Amino acid sequence: MNPPLIACVGSLRVVRDDLLPGGTKRRALAAYLPQLGAAEVVYASPAYGYAQVALAHACRDLGMRATIFTAKRRDAHPLTRQAIAAGAKVIMVPTGYLSNVRAKARAYCEVTGATALPFGLDDPLFLAALADVARATGMEPNEVWTVAGSGVLTRALQLAWPAASFHAIQIGAAPNVGRARLYKAPESFEDAAQQPPPFPSCTNYDAKAWRFVSRLASPGALFWNVAA
């Protein structure tokens, strides 16, 4: 897999992982999953979560089984449909509060022996793999902007580039963003970005950072666009 493409957008640099089906996490999963020694991995995903797509692609690449638990909806979310199309087994959970979805995923693993993945893929091994993805770009940015769902991405990039300053945009519950300066997107978690960027970006996630990046980022700053 080639390193991410870096594009210039005005005075900024943008990681264009919207060009990779599954996005940035697919890259790190390629190195992370083989370390688990599992034939089947299980993830409890919000309906709007992009990790389900990344996991489906990565498991197909590696010949592993991906099982996604998510809240039951009348119509599956487009990201869930993408995960199914990429080969994931999806189990819809009625009364789909995330706590219940996670409980059902744990119970499945206890019965089947499958390996449960942590929420947000918040595992030191995954963070290390994601930091390696960043180093492979060959960049040494001074300023880095990301969205923060769990905060895994910004913390991994902080490992890769310890001298840089970091800015993260919260889109849901309070994330662990390490030493990044934190901002809060005004949109509700389930709503699309009101001021999206001029390139494909996941409307519920990365796109919500653009209103901040476009106004506050310094010339030459890096914005990491995880997925379309």
mmCIF file with all atom_site columns, C-alpha atoms in Angstrom:
data_model
loop_
_atom_site.group_PDB
_atom_site.id
_atom_site.type_symbol
_atom_site.label_atom_id
_atom_site.label_alt_id
_atom_site.label_comp_id
_atom_site.label_asym_id
_atom_site.label_entity_id
_atom_site.label_seq_id
_atom_site.pdbx_PDB_ins_code
_atom_site.Cartn_x
_atom_site.Cartn_y
_atom_site.Cartn_z
_atom_site.occupancy
_atom_site.B_iso_or_equiv
_atom_site.pdbx_formal_charge
_atom_site.auth_seq_id
_atom_site.auth_comp_id
_atom_site.auth_asym_id
_atom_site.auth_atom_id
_atom_site.pdbx_PDB_model_num
ATOM 1   C CA . MET A 1 1   ? 0.000   0.000   0.000  1.00 0.00 ? 1   MET A CA 1
ATOM 2   C CA . ASN A 1 2   ? 1.466   3.357   -0.994 1.00 0.00 ? 2   ASN A CA 1
ATOM 3   C CA . PRO A 1 3   ? 1.873   6.129   1.610  1.00 0.00 ? 3   PRO A CA 1
ATOM 4   C CA . PRO A 1 4   ? -0.922  8.698   1.799  1.00 0.00 ? 4   PRO A CA 1
ATOM 5   C CA . LEU A 1 5   ? -1.120  11.375  -0.884 1.00 0.00 ? 5   LEU A CA 1
ATOM 6   C CA . ILE A 1 6   ? -0.433  14.881  0.421  1.00 0.00 ? 6   ILE A CA 1
ATOM 7   C CA . ALA A 1 7   ? -2.201  17.673  -1.493 1.00 0.00 ? 7   ALA A CA 1
ATOM 8   C CA . CYS A 1 8   ? -1.914  21.452  -1.250 1.00 0.00 ? 8   CYS A CA 1
ATOM 9   C CA . VAL A 1 9   ? -5.214  23.204  -0.601 1.00 0.00 ? 9   VAL A CA 1
ATOM 10  C CA . GLY A 1 10  ? -4.575  26.924  -0.507 1.00 0.00 ? 10  GLY A CA 1
ATOM 11  C CA . SER A 1 11  ? -1.770  27.441  1.995  1.00 0.00 ? 11  SER A CA 1
ATOM 12  C CA . LEU A 1 12  ? -2.449  24.139  3.767  1.00 0.00 ? 12  LEU A CA 1
ATOM 13  C CA . ARG A 1 13  ? -1.327  20.567  3.274  1.00 0.00 ? 13  ARG A CA 1
ATOM 14  C CA . VAL A 1 14  ? -3.997  17.855  3.363  1.00 0.00 ? 14  VAL A CA 1
ATOM 15  C CA . VAL A 1 15  ? -3.629  14.106  3.774  1.00 0.00 ? 15  VAL A CA 1
ATOM 16  C CA . ARG A 1 16  ? -6.021  12.780  1.126  1.00 0.00 ? 16  ARG A CA 1
ATOM 17  C CA . ASP A 1 17  ? -6.938  9.398   2.562  1.00 0.00 ? 17  ASP A CA 1
ATOM 18  C CA . ASP A 1 18  ? -10.407 9.954   1.172  1.00 0.00 ? 18  ASP A CA 1
ATOM 19  C CA . LEU A 1 19  ? -8.791  8.426   -1.940 1.00 0.00 ? 19  LEU A CA 1
ATOM 20  C CA . LEU A 1 20  ? -8.265  5.077   -0.167 1.00 0.00 ? 20  LEU A CA 1
ATOM 21  C CA . PRO A 1 21  ? -11.364 2.897   0.352  1.00 0.00 ? 21  PRO A CA 1
ATOM 22  C CA . GLY A 1 22  ? -11.557 2.446   4.115  1.00 0.00 ? 22  GLY A CA 1
ATOM 23  C CA . GLY A 1 23  ? -9.335  5.443   4.779  1.00 0.00 ? 23  GLY A CA 1
ATOM 24  C CA . THR A 1 24  ? -6.390  5.876   7.138  1.00 0.00 ? 24  THR A CA 1
ATOM 25  C CA . LYS A 1 25  ? -7.381  3.250   9.683  1.00 0.00 ? 25  LYS A CA 1
ATOM 26  C CA . ARG A 1 26  ? -7.208  0.600   6.974  1.00 0.00 ? 26  ARG A CA 1
ATOM 27  C CA . ARG A 1 27  ? -3.489  1.373   6.664  1.00 0.00 ? 27  ARG A CA 1
ATOM 28  C CA . ALA A 1 28  ? -2.808  0.892   10.366 1.00 0.00 ? 28  ALA A CA 1
ATOM 29  C CA . LEU A 1 29  ? -5.060  -2.168  10.624 1.00 0.00 ? 29  LEU A CA 1
ATOM 30  C CA . ALA A 1 30  ? -2.908  -3.873  7.994  1.00 0.00 ? 30  ALA A CA 1
ATOM 31  C CA . ALA A 1 31  ? -0.035  -3.887  10.498 1.00 0.00 ? 31  ALA A CA 1
ATOM 32  C CA . TYR A 1 32  ? -2.088  -4.179  13.686 1.00 0.00 ? 32  TYR A CA 1
ATOM 33  C CA . LEU A 1 33  ? -4.431  -7.088  12.974 1.00 0.00 ? 33  LEU A CA 1
ATOM 34  C CA . PRO A 1 34  ? -1.759  -9.732  12.221 1.00 0.00 ? 34  PRO A CA 1
ATOM 35  C CA . GLN A 1 35  ? -0.310  -9.095  15.696 1.00 0.00 ? 35  GLN A CA 1
ATOM 36  C CA . LEU A 1 36  ? -3.546  -10.318 17.299 1.00 0.00 ? 36  LEU A CA 1
ATOM 37  C CA . GLY A 1 37  ? -3.323  -13.869 15.971 1.00 0.00 ? 37  GLY A CA 1
ATOM 38  C CA . ALA A 1 38  ? -7.084  -13.965 15.426 1.00 0.00 ? 38  ALA A CA 1
ATOM 39  C CA . ALA A 1 39  ? -9.119  -15.519 12.643 1.00 0.00 ? 39  ALA A CA 1
ATOM 40  C CA . GLU A 1 40  ? -12.140 -13.331 13.429 1.00 0.00 ? 40  GLU A CA 1
ATOM 41  C CA . VAL A 1 41  ? -12.241 -9.836  14.918 1.00 0.00 ? 41  VAL A CA 1
ATOM 42  C CA . VAL A 1 42  ? -15.323 -8.122  16.288 1.00 0.00 ? 42  VAL A CA 1
ATOM 43  C CA . TYR A 1 43  ? -16.057 -4.424  16.555 1.00 0.00 ? 43  TYR A CA 1
ATOM 44  C CA . ALA A 1 44  ? -18.993 -2.568  18.121 1.00 0.00 ? 44  ALA A CA 1
ATOM 45  C CA . SER A 1 45  ? -19.587 0.435   15.899 1.00 0.00 ? 45  SER A CA 1
ATOM 46  C CA . PRO A 1 46  ? -21.835 3.472   15.992 1.00 0.00 ? 46  PRO A CA 1
ATOM 47  C CA . ALA A 1 47  ? -23.941 3.501   12.840 1.00 0.00 ? 47  ALA A CA 1
ATOM 48  C CA . TYR A 1 48  ? -21.995 6.596   11.710 1.00 0.00 ? 48  TYR A CA 1
ATOM 49  C CA . GLY A 1 49  ? -18.553 5.139   12.520 1.00 0.00 ? 49  GLY A CA 1
ATOM 50  C CA . TYR A 1 50  ? -15.990 4.800   9.742  1.00 0.00 ? 50  TYR A CA 1
ATOM 51  C CA . ALA A 1 51  ? -13.908 2.150   11.527 1.00 0.00 ? 51  ALA A CA 1
ATOM 52  C CA . GLN A 1 52  ? -16.431 -0.467  10.383 1.00 0.00 ? 52  GLN A CA 1
ATOM 53  C CA . VAL A 1 53  ? -15.493 0.283   6.760  1.00 0.00 ? 53  VAL A CA 1
ATOM 54  C CA . ALA A 1 54  ? -11.749 0.308   7.441  1.00 0.00 ? 54  ALA A CA 1
ATOM 55  C CA . LEU A 1 55  ? -11.990 -2.992  9.317  1.00 0.00 ? 55  LEU A CA 1
ATOM 56  C CA . ALA A 1 56  ? -13.988 -4.668  6.559  1.00 0.00 ? 56  ALA A CA 1
ATOM 57  C CA . HIS A 1 57  ? -11.408 -3.722  3.927  1.00 0.00 ? 57  HIS A CA 1
ATOM 58  C CA . ALA A 1 58  ? -8.420  -4.622  6.101  1.00 0.00 ? 58  ALA A CA 1
ATOM 59  C CA . CYS A 1 59  ? -9.810  -8.043  6.998  1.00 0.00 ? 59  CYS A CA 1
ATOM 60  C CA . ARG A 1 60  ? -10.564 -8.790  3.365  1.00 0.00 ? 60  ARG A CA 1
ATOM 61  C CA . ASP A 1 61  ? -6.978  -7.820  2.508  1.00 0.00 ? 61  ASP A CA 1
ATOM 62  C CA . LEU A 1 62  ? -5.632  -10.153 5.204  1.00 0.00 ? 62  LEU A CA 1
ATOM 63  C CA . GLY A 1 63  ? -8.007  -13.089 4.738  1.00 0.00 ? 63  GLY A CA 1
ATOM 64  C CA . MET A 1 64  ? -9.598  -12.568 8.162  1.00 0.00 ? 64  MET A CA 1
ATOM 65  C CA . ARG A 1 65  ? -13.248 -12.361 9.208  1.00 0.00 ? 65  ARG A CA 1
ATOM 66  C CA . ALA A 1 66  ? -14.675 -9.007  10.296 1.00 0.00 ? 66  ALA A CA 1
ATOM 67  C CA . THR A 1 67  ? -17.864 -8.994  12.351 1.00 0.00 ? 67  THR A CA 1
ATOM 68  C CA . ILE A 1 68  ? -19.496 -5.648  13.039 1.00 0.00 ? 68  ILE A CA 1
ATOM 69  C CA . PHE A 1 69  ? -22.151 -5.060  15.696 1.00 0.00 ? 69  PHE A CA 1
ATOM 70  C CA . THR A 1 70  ? -24.198 -1.910  15.227 1.00 0.00 ? 70  THR A CA 1
ATOM 71  C CA . ALA A 1 71  ? -27.589 -0.493  16.156 1.00 0.00 ? 71  ALA A CA 1
ATOM 72  C CA . LYS A 1 72  ? -30.518 -1.797  14.153 1.00 0.00 ? 72  LYS A CA 1
ATOM 73  C CA . ARG A 1 73  ? -32.046 0.790   11.826 1.00 0.00 ? 73  ARG A CA 1
ATOM 74  C CA . ARG A 1 74  ? -34.921 0.628   9.387  1.00 0.00 ? 74  ARG A CA 1
ATOM 75  C CA . ASP A 1 75  ? -32.361 1.208   6.629  1.00 0.00 ? 75  ASP A CA 1
ATOM 76  C CA . ALA A 1 76  ? -28.713 0.364   7.208  1.00 0.00 ? 76  ALA A CA 1
ATOM 77  C CA . HIS A 1 77  ? -26.460 3.414   7.320  1.00 0.00 ? 77  HIS A CA 1
ATOM 78  C CA . PRO A 1 78  ? -24.464 3.938   4.083  1.00 0.00 ? 78  PRO A CA 1
ATOM 79  C CA . LEU A 1 79  ? -21.206 3.234   5.958  1.00 0.00 ? 79  LEU A CA 1
ATOM 80  C CA . THR A 1 80  ? -22.613 -0.049  7.238  1.00 0.00 ? 80  THR A CA 1
ATOM 81  C CA . ARG A 1 81  ? -23.604 -0.930  3.683  1.00 0.00 ? 81  ARG A CA 1
ATOM 82  C CA . GLN A 1 82  ? -20.032 -0.174  2.592  1.00 0.00 ? 82  GLN A CA 1
ATOM 83  C CA . ALA A 1 83  ? -18.726 -2.525  5.288  1.00 0.00 ? 83  ALA A CA 1
ATOM 84  C CA . ILE A 1 84  ? -21.058 -5.282  4.081  1.00 0.00 ? 84  ILE A CA 1
ATOM 85  C CA . ALA A 1 85  ? -19.985 -4.699  0.483  1.00 0.00 ? 85  ALA A CA 1
ATOM 86  C CA . ALA A 1 86  ? -16.347 -5.070  1.577  1.00 0.00 ? 86  ALA A CA 1
ATOM 87  C CA . GLY A 1 87  ? -17.093 -8.453  3.125  1.00 0.00 ? 87  GLY A CA 1
ATOM 88  C CA . ALA A 1 88  ? -17.944 -7.785  6.772  1.00 0.00 ? 88  ALA A CA 1
ATOM 89  C CA . LYS A 1 89  ? -20.565 -9.760  8.636  1.00 0.00 ? 89  LYS A CA 1
ATOM 90  C CA . VAL A 1 90  ? -22.908 -7.226  10.253 1.00 0.00 ? 90  VAL A CA 1
ATOM 91  C CA . ILE A 1 91  ? -25.128 -8.015  13.223 1.00 0.00 ? 91  ILE A CA 1
ATOM 92  C CA . MET A 1 92  ? -27.863 -5.449  13.905 1.00 0.00 ? 92  MET A CA 1
ATOM 93  C CA . VAL A 1 93  ? -28.744 -4.953  17.569 1.00 0.00 ? 93  VAL A CA 1
ATOM 94  C CA . PRO A 1 94  ? -32.274 -3.854  18.546 1.00 0.00 ? 94  PRO A CA 1
ATOM 95  C CA . THR A 1 95  ? -32.399 -1.230  21.302 1.00 0.00 ? 95  THR A CA 1
ATOM 96  C CA . GLY A 1 96  ? -29.141 -0.071  19.863 1.00 0.00 ? 96  GLY A CA 1
ATOM 97  C CA . TYR A 1 97  ? -27.611 2.150   22.536 1.00 0.00 ? 97  TYR A CA 1
ATOM 98  C CA . LEU A 1 98  ? -23.875 1.816   22.103 1.00 0.00 ? 98  LEU A CA 1
ATOM 99  C CA . SER A 1 99  ? -23.520 0.278   25.570 1.00 0.00 ? 99  SER A CA 1
ATOM 100 C CA . ASN A 1 100 ? -25.932 -2.484  24.526 1.00 0.00 ? 100 ASN A CA 1
ATOM 101 C CA . VAL A 1 101 ? -24.203 -2.954  21.156 1.00 0.00 ? 101 VAL A CA 1
ATOM 102 C CA . ARG A 1 102 ? -20.861 -3.362  22.940 1.00 0.00 ? 102 ARG A CA 1
ATOM 103 C CA . ALA A 1 103 ? -22.356 -5.817  25.435 1.00 0.00 ? 103 ALA A CA 1
ATOM 104 C CA . LYS A 1 104 ? -23.754 -7.960  22.612 1.00 0.00 ? 104 LYS A CA 1
ATOM 105 C CA . ALA A 1 105 ? -20.371 -7.905  20.863 1.00 0.00 ? 105 ALA A CA 1
ATOM 106 C CA . ARG A 1 106 ? -18.602 -9.067  24.048 1.00 0.00 ? 106 ARG A CA 1
ATOM 107 C CA . ALA A 1 107 ? -21.126 -11.870 24.523 1.00 0.00 ? 107 ALA A CA 1
ATOM 108 C CA . TYR A 1 108 ? -20.580 -13.011 20.930 1.00 0.00 ? 108 TYR A CA 1
ATOM 109 C CA . CYS A 1 109 ? -16.829 -13.170 21.515 1.00 0.00 ? 109 CYS A CA 1
ATOM 110 C CA . GLU A 1 110 ? -17.278 -15.208 24.689 1.00 0.00 ? 110 GLU A CA 1
ATOM 111 C CA . VAL A 1 111 ? -19.304 -17.790 22.765 1.00 0.00 ? 111 VAL A CA 1
ATOM 112 C CA . THR A 1 112 ? -17.273 -17.886 19.540 1.00 0.00 ? 112 THR A CA 1
ATOM 113 C CA . GLY A 1 113 ? -13.739 -17.177 20.740 1.00 0.00 ? 113 GLY A CA 1
ATOM 114 C CA . ALA A 1 114 ? -13.473 -14.236 18.341 1.00 0.00 ? 114 ALA A CA 1
ATOM 115 C CA . THR A 1 115 ? -11.299 -11.295 19.336 1.00 0.00 ? 115 THR A CA 1
ATOM 116 C CA . ALA A 1 116 ? -13.020 -8.082  20.398 1.00 0.00 ? 116 ALA A CA 1
ATOM 117 C CA . LEU A 1 117 ? -11.388 -4.851  19.260 1.00 0.00 ? 117 LEU A CA 1
ATOM 118 C CA . PRO A 1 118 ? -11.405 -1.861  21.627 1.00 0.00 ? 118 PRO A CA 1
ATOM 119 C CA . PHE A 1 119 ? -13.699 1.059   20.935 1.00 0.00 ? 119 PHE A CA 1
ATOM 120 C CA . GLY A 1 120 ? -12.013 3.551   18.662 1.00 0.00 ? 120 GLY A CA 1
ATOM 121 C CA . LEU A 1 121 ? -9.260  0.940   18.160 1.00 0.00 ? 121 LEU A CA 1
ATOM 122 C CA . ASP A 1 122 ? -7.680  2.539   21.221 1.00 0.00 ? 122 ASP A CA 1
ATOM 123 C CA . ASP A 1 123 ? -4.833  0.063   21.701 1.00 0.00 ? 123 ASP A CA 1
ATOM 124 C CA . PRO A 1 124 ? -1.119  0.932   22.071 1.00 0.00 ? 124 PRO A CA 1
ATOM 125 C CA . LEU A 1 125 ? -0.301  -1.477  19.248 1.00 0.00 ? 125 LEU A CA 1
ATOM 126 C CA . PHE A 1 126 ? -2.757  0.268   16.936 1.00 0.00 ? 126 PHE A CA 1
ATOM 127 C CA . LEU A 1 127 ? -1.473  3.717   17.916 1.00 0.00 ? 127 LEU A CA 1
ATOM 128 C CA . ALA A 1 128 ? 2.071   2.567   17.113 1.00 0.00 ? 128 ALA A CA 1
ATOM 129 C CA . ALA A 1 129 ? 0.942   1.261   13.720 1.00 0.00 ? 129 ALA A CA 1
ATOM 130 C CA . LEU A 1 130 ? -0.825  4.546   12.994 1.00 0.00 ? 130 LEU A CA 1
ATOM 131 C CA . ALA A 1 131 ? 2.274   6.508   14.002 1.00 0.00 ? 131 ALA A CA 1
ATOM 132 C CA . ASP A 1 132 ? 4.256   4.427   11.505 1.00 0.00 ? 132 ASP A CA 1
ATOM 133 C CA . VAL A 1 133 ? 1.760   5.421   8.793  1.00 0.00 ? 133 VAL A CA 1
ATOM 134 C CA . ALA A 1 134 ? 2.448   9.075   9.580  1.00 0.00 ? 134 ALA A CA 1
ATOM 135 C CA . ARG A 1 135 ? 6.221   8.626   9.553  1.00 0.00 ? 135 ARG A CA 1
ATOM 136 C CA . ALA A 1 136 ? 5.990   6.904   6.175  1.00 0.00 ? 136 ALA A CA 1
ATOM 137 C CA . THR A 1 137 ? 4.803   10.177  4.626  1.00 0.00 ? 137 THR A CA 1
ATOM 138 C CA . GLY A 1 138 ? 8.300   11.587  5.147  1.00 0.00 ? 138 GLY A CA 1
ATOM 139 C CA . MET A 1 139 ? 6.829   14.825  6.524  1.00 0.00 ? 139 MET A CA 1
ATOM 140 C CA . GLU A 1 140 ? 7.840   16.715  9.650  1.00 0.00 ? 140 GLU A CA 1
ATOM 141 C CA . PRO A 1 141 ? 4.953   19.178  10.064 1.00 0.00 ? 141 PRO A CA 1
ATOM 142 C CA . ASN A 1 142 ? 5.036   21.978  12.607 1.00 0.00 ? 142 ASN A CA 1
ATOM 143 C CA . GLU A 1 143 ? 1.249   22.109  13.074 1.00 0.00 ? 143 GLU A CA 1
ATOM 144 C CA . VAL A 1 144 ? -1.289  19.281  12.726 1.00 0.00 ? 144 VAL A CA 1
ATOM 145 C CA . TRP A 1 145 ? -5.108  19.367  12.700 1.00 0.00 ? 145 TRP A CA 1
ATOM 146 C CA . THR A 1 146 ? -7.451  16.388  13.047 1.00 0.00 ? 146 THR A CA 1
ATOM 147 C CA . VAL A 1 147 ? -10.956 15.492  14.092 1.00 0.00 ? 147 VAL A CA 1
ATOM 148 C CA . ALA A 1 148 ? -11.188 13.636  17.406 1.00 0.00 ? 148 ALA A CA 1
ATOM 149 C CA . GLY A 1 149 ? -13.800 10.932  17.903 1.00 0.00 ? 149 GLY A CA 1
ATOM 150 C CA . SER A 1 150 ? -11.892 8.860   20.458 1.00 0.00 ? 150 SER A CA 1
ATOM 151 C CA . GLY A 1 151 ? -8.704  10.921  20.018 1.00 0.00 ? 151 GLY A CA 1
ATOM 152 C CA . VAL A 1 152 ? -6.688  7.950   18.745 1.00 0.00 ? 152 VAL A CA 1
ATOM 153 C CA . LEU A 1 153 ? -5.555  9.704   15.564 1.00 0.00 ? 153 LEU A CA 1
ATOM 154 C CA . THR A 1 154 ? -4.151  12.820  17.187 1.00 0.00 ? 154 THR A CA 1
ATOM 155 C CA . ARG A 1 155 ? -2.408  10.798  19.903 1.00 0.00 ? 155 ARG A CA 1
ATOM 156 C CA . ALA A 1 156 ? -0.819  8.545   17.279 1.00 0.00 ? 156 ALA A CA 1
ATOM 157 C CA . LEU A 1 157 ? 0.363   11.560  15.283 1.00 0.00 ? 157 LEU A CA 1
ATOM 158 C CA . GLN A 1 158 ? 1.812   13.024  18.470 1.00 0.00 ? 158 GLN A CA 1
ATOM 159 C CA . LEU A 1 159 ? 3.915   9.872   18.779 1.00 0.00 ? 159 LEU A CA 1
ATOM 160 C CA . ALA A 1 160 ? 5.095   10.295  15.196 1.00 0.00 ? 160 ALA A CA 1
ATOM 161 C CA . TRP A 1 161 ? 5.829   14.026  15.370 1.00 0.00 ? 161 TRP A CA 1
ATOM 162 C CA . PRO A 1 162 ? 6.668   14.981  18.971 1.00 0.00 ? 162 PRO A CA 1
ATOM 163 C CA . ALA A 1 163 ? 7.909   18.454  18.043 1.00 0.00 ? 163 ALA A CA 1
ATOM 164 C CA . ALA A 1 164 ? 4.685   19.552  16.293 1.00 0.00 ? 164 ALA A CA 1
ATOM 165 C CA . SER A 1 165 ? 1.775   21.481  17.785 1.00 0.00 ? 165 SER A CA 1
ATOM 166 C CA . PHE A 1 166 ? -1.601  19.721  17.605 1.00 0.00 ? 166 PHE A CA 1
ATOM 167 C CA . HIS A 1 167 ? -5.214  20.832  17.290 1.00 0.00 ? 167 HIS A CA 1
ATOM 168 C CA . ALA A 1 168 ? -8.213  18.505  17.493 1.00 0.00 ? 168 ALA A CA 1
ATOM 169 C CA . ILE A 1 169 ? -11.935 19.038  16.910 1.00 0.00 ? 169 ILE A CA 1
ATOM 170 C CA . GLN A 1 170 ? -14.339 17.179  19.180 1.00 0.00 ? 170 GLN A CA 1
ATOM 171 C CA . ILE A 1 171 ? -17.385 15.786  17.364 1.00 0.00 ? 171 ILE A CA 1
ATOM 172 C CA . GLY A 1 172 ? -19.076 13.711  20.080 1.00 0.00 ? 172 GLY A CA 1
ATOM 173 C CA . ALA A 1 173 ? -18.269 12.646  23.632 1.00 0.00 ? 173 ALA A CA 1
ATOM 174 C CA . ALA A 1 174 ? -15.156 14.123  25.216 1.00 0.00 ? 174 ALA A CA 1
ATOM 175 C CA . PRO A 1 175 ? -12.089 12.467  23.630 1.00 0.00 ? 175 PRO A CA 1
ATOM 176 C CA . ASN A 1 176 ? -8.595  11.857  24.971 1.00 0.00 ? 176 ASN A CA 1
ATOM 177 C CA . VAL A 1 177 ? -6.531  14.125  22.735 1.00 0.00 ? 177 VAL A CA 1
ATOM 178 C CA . GLY A 1 178 ? -3.206  13.984  24.573 1.00 0.00 ? 178 GLY A CA 1
ATOM 179 C CA . ARG A 1 179 ? -1.529  17.379  24.384 1.00 0.00 ? 179 ARG A CA 1
ATOM 180 C CA . ALA A 1 180 ? -3.631  18.706  21.475 1.00 0.00 ? 180 ALA A CA 1
ATOM 181 C CA . ARG A 1 181 ? -5.604  21.910  21.847 1.00 0.00 ? 181 ARG A CA 1
ATOM 182 C CA . LEU A 1 182 ? -9.270  20.924  21.729 1.00 0.00 ? 182 LEU A CA 1
ATOM 183 C CA . TYR A 1 183 ? -12.150 22.667  19.928 1.00 0.00 ? 183 TYR A CA 1
ATOM 184 C CA . LYS A 1 184 ? -15.773 21.523  19.767 1.00 0.00 ? 184 LYS A CA 1
ATOM 185 C CA . ALA A 1 185 ? -17.747 21.250  16.538 1.00 0.00 ? 185 ALA A CA 1
ATOM 186 C CA . PRO A 1 186 ? -21.171 22.940  16.788 1.00 0.00 ? 186 PRO A CA 1
ATOM 187 C CA . GLU A 1 187 ? -22.979 20.227  14.834 1.00 0.00 ? 187 GLU A CA 1
ATOM 188 C CA . SER A 1 188 ? -24.623 17.294  16.585 1.00 0.00 ? 188 SER A CA 1
ATOM 189 C CA . PHE A 1 189 ? -22.728 14.028  16.215 1.00 0.00 ? 189 PHE A CA 1
ATOM 190 C CA . GLU A 1 190 ? -25.255 12.580  13.768 1.00 0.00 ? 190 GLU A CA 1
ATOM 191 C CA . ASP A 1 191 ? -25.486 15.721  11.623 1.00 0.00 ? 191 ASP A CA 1
ATOM 192 C CA . ALA A 1 192 ? -23.389 16.495  8.560  1.00 0.00 ? 192 ALA A CA 1
ATOM 193 C CA . ALA A 1 193 ? -20.772 19.242  8.567  1.00 0.00 ? 193 ALA A CA 1
ATOM 194 C CA . GLN A 1 194 ? -22.228 22.681  7.865  1.00 0.00 ? 194 GLN A CA 1
ATOM 195 C CA . GLN A 1 195 ? -18.966 23.988  6.378  1.00 0.00 ? 195 GLN A CA 1
ATOM 196 C CA . PRO A 1 196 ? -17.304 21.007  4.636  1.00 0.00 ? 196 PRO A CA 1
ATOM 197 C CA . PRO A 1 197 ? -13.956 21.209  2.849  1.00 0.00 ? 197 PRO A CA 1
ATOM 198 C CA . PRO A 1 198 ? -13.516 21.498  -0.936 1.00 0.00 ? 198 PRO A CA 1
ATOM 199 C CA . PHE A 1 199 ? -12.576 17.813  -1.243 1.00 0.00 ? 199 PHE A CA 1
ATOM 200 C CA . PRO A 1 200 ? -14.346 14.560  -0.262 1.00 0.00 ? 200 PRO A CA 1
ATOM 201 C CA . SER A 1 201 ? -14.460 14.130  3.500  1.00 0.00 ? 201 SER A CA 1
ATOM 202 C CA . CYS A 1 202 ? -16.590 12.026  5.847  1.00 0.00 ? 202 CYS A CA 1
ATOM 203 C CA . THR A 1 203 ? -19.501 14.368  6.550  1.00 0.00 ? 203 THR A CA 1
ATOM 204 C CA . ASN A 1 204 ? -20.051 13.265  10.154 1.00 0.00 ? 204 ASN A CA 1
ATOM 205 C CA . TYR A 1 205 ? -16.360 13.233  11.065 1.00 0.00 ? 205 TYR A CA 1
ATOM 206 C CA . ASP A 1 206 ? -13.403 14.886  9.334  1.00 0.00 ? 206 ASP A CA 1
ATOM 207 C CA . ALA A 1 207 ? -15.476 17.417  7.429  1.00 0.00 ? 207 ALA A CA 1
ATOM 208 C CA . LYS A 1 208 ? -16.478 19.084  10.702 1.00 0.00 ? 208 LYS A CA 1
ATOM 209 C CA . ALA A 1 209 ? -12.899 20.232  11.257 1.00 0.00 ? 209 ALA A CA 1
ATOM 210 C CA . TRP A 1 210 ? -12.767 22.406  8.166  1.00 0.00 ? 210 TRP A CA 1
ATOM 211 C CA . ARG A 1 211 ? -14.553 25.426  9.659  1.00 0.00 ? 211 ARG A CA 1
ATOM 212 C CA . PHE A 1 212 ? -11.712 25.580  12.221 1.00 0.00 ? 212 PHE A CA 1
ATOM 213 C CA . VAL A 1 213 ? -8.832  24.596  9.935  1.00 0.00 ? 213 VAL A CA 1
ATOM 214 C CA . SER A 1 214 ? -9.757  27.104  7.231  1.00 0.00 ? 214 SER A CA 1
ATOM 215 C CA . ARG A 1 215 ? -9.841  30.008  9.731  1.00 0.00 ? 215 ARG A CA 1
ATOM 216 C CA . LEU A 1 216 ? -7.233  29.166  12.331 1.00 0.00 ? 216 LEU A CA 1
ATOM 217 C CA . ALA A 1 217 ? -4.532  26.959  10.814 1.00 0.00 ? 217 ALA A CA 1
ATOM 218 C CA . SER A 1 218 ? -1.152  28.513  10.054 1.00 0.00 ? 218 SER A CA 1
ATOM 219 C CA . PRO A 1 219 ? 0.242   28.503  6.485  1.00 0.00 ? 219 PRO A CA 1
ATOM 220 C CA . GLY A 1 220 ? 1.841   25.125  5.842  1.00 0.00 ? 220 GLY A CA 1
ATOM 221 C CA . ALA A 1 221 ? -0.172  23.370  8.554  1.00 0.00 ? 221 ALA A CA 1
ATOM 222 C CA . LEU A 1 222 ? -1.272  19.780  7.948  1.00 0.00 ? 222 LEU A CA 1
ATOM 223 C CA . PHE A 1 223 ? -4.873  18.583  8.047  1.00 0.00 ? 223 PHE A CA 1
ATOM 224 C CA . TRP A 1 224 ? -5.310  14.804  8.178  1.00 0.00 ? 224 TRP A CA 1
ATOM 225 C CA . ASN A 1 225 ? -8.424  13.851  6.196  1.00 0.00 ? 225 ASN A CA 1
ATOM 226 C CA . VAL A 1 226 ? -9.106  10.263  7.252  1.00 0.00 ? 226 VAL A CA 1
ATOM 227 C CA . ALA A 1 227 ? -11.791 9.190   4.807  1.00 0.00 ? 227 ALA A CA 1
ATOM 228 C CA . ALA A 1 228 ? -14.451 10.198  2.302  1.00 0.00 ? 228 ALA A CA 1
#
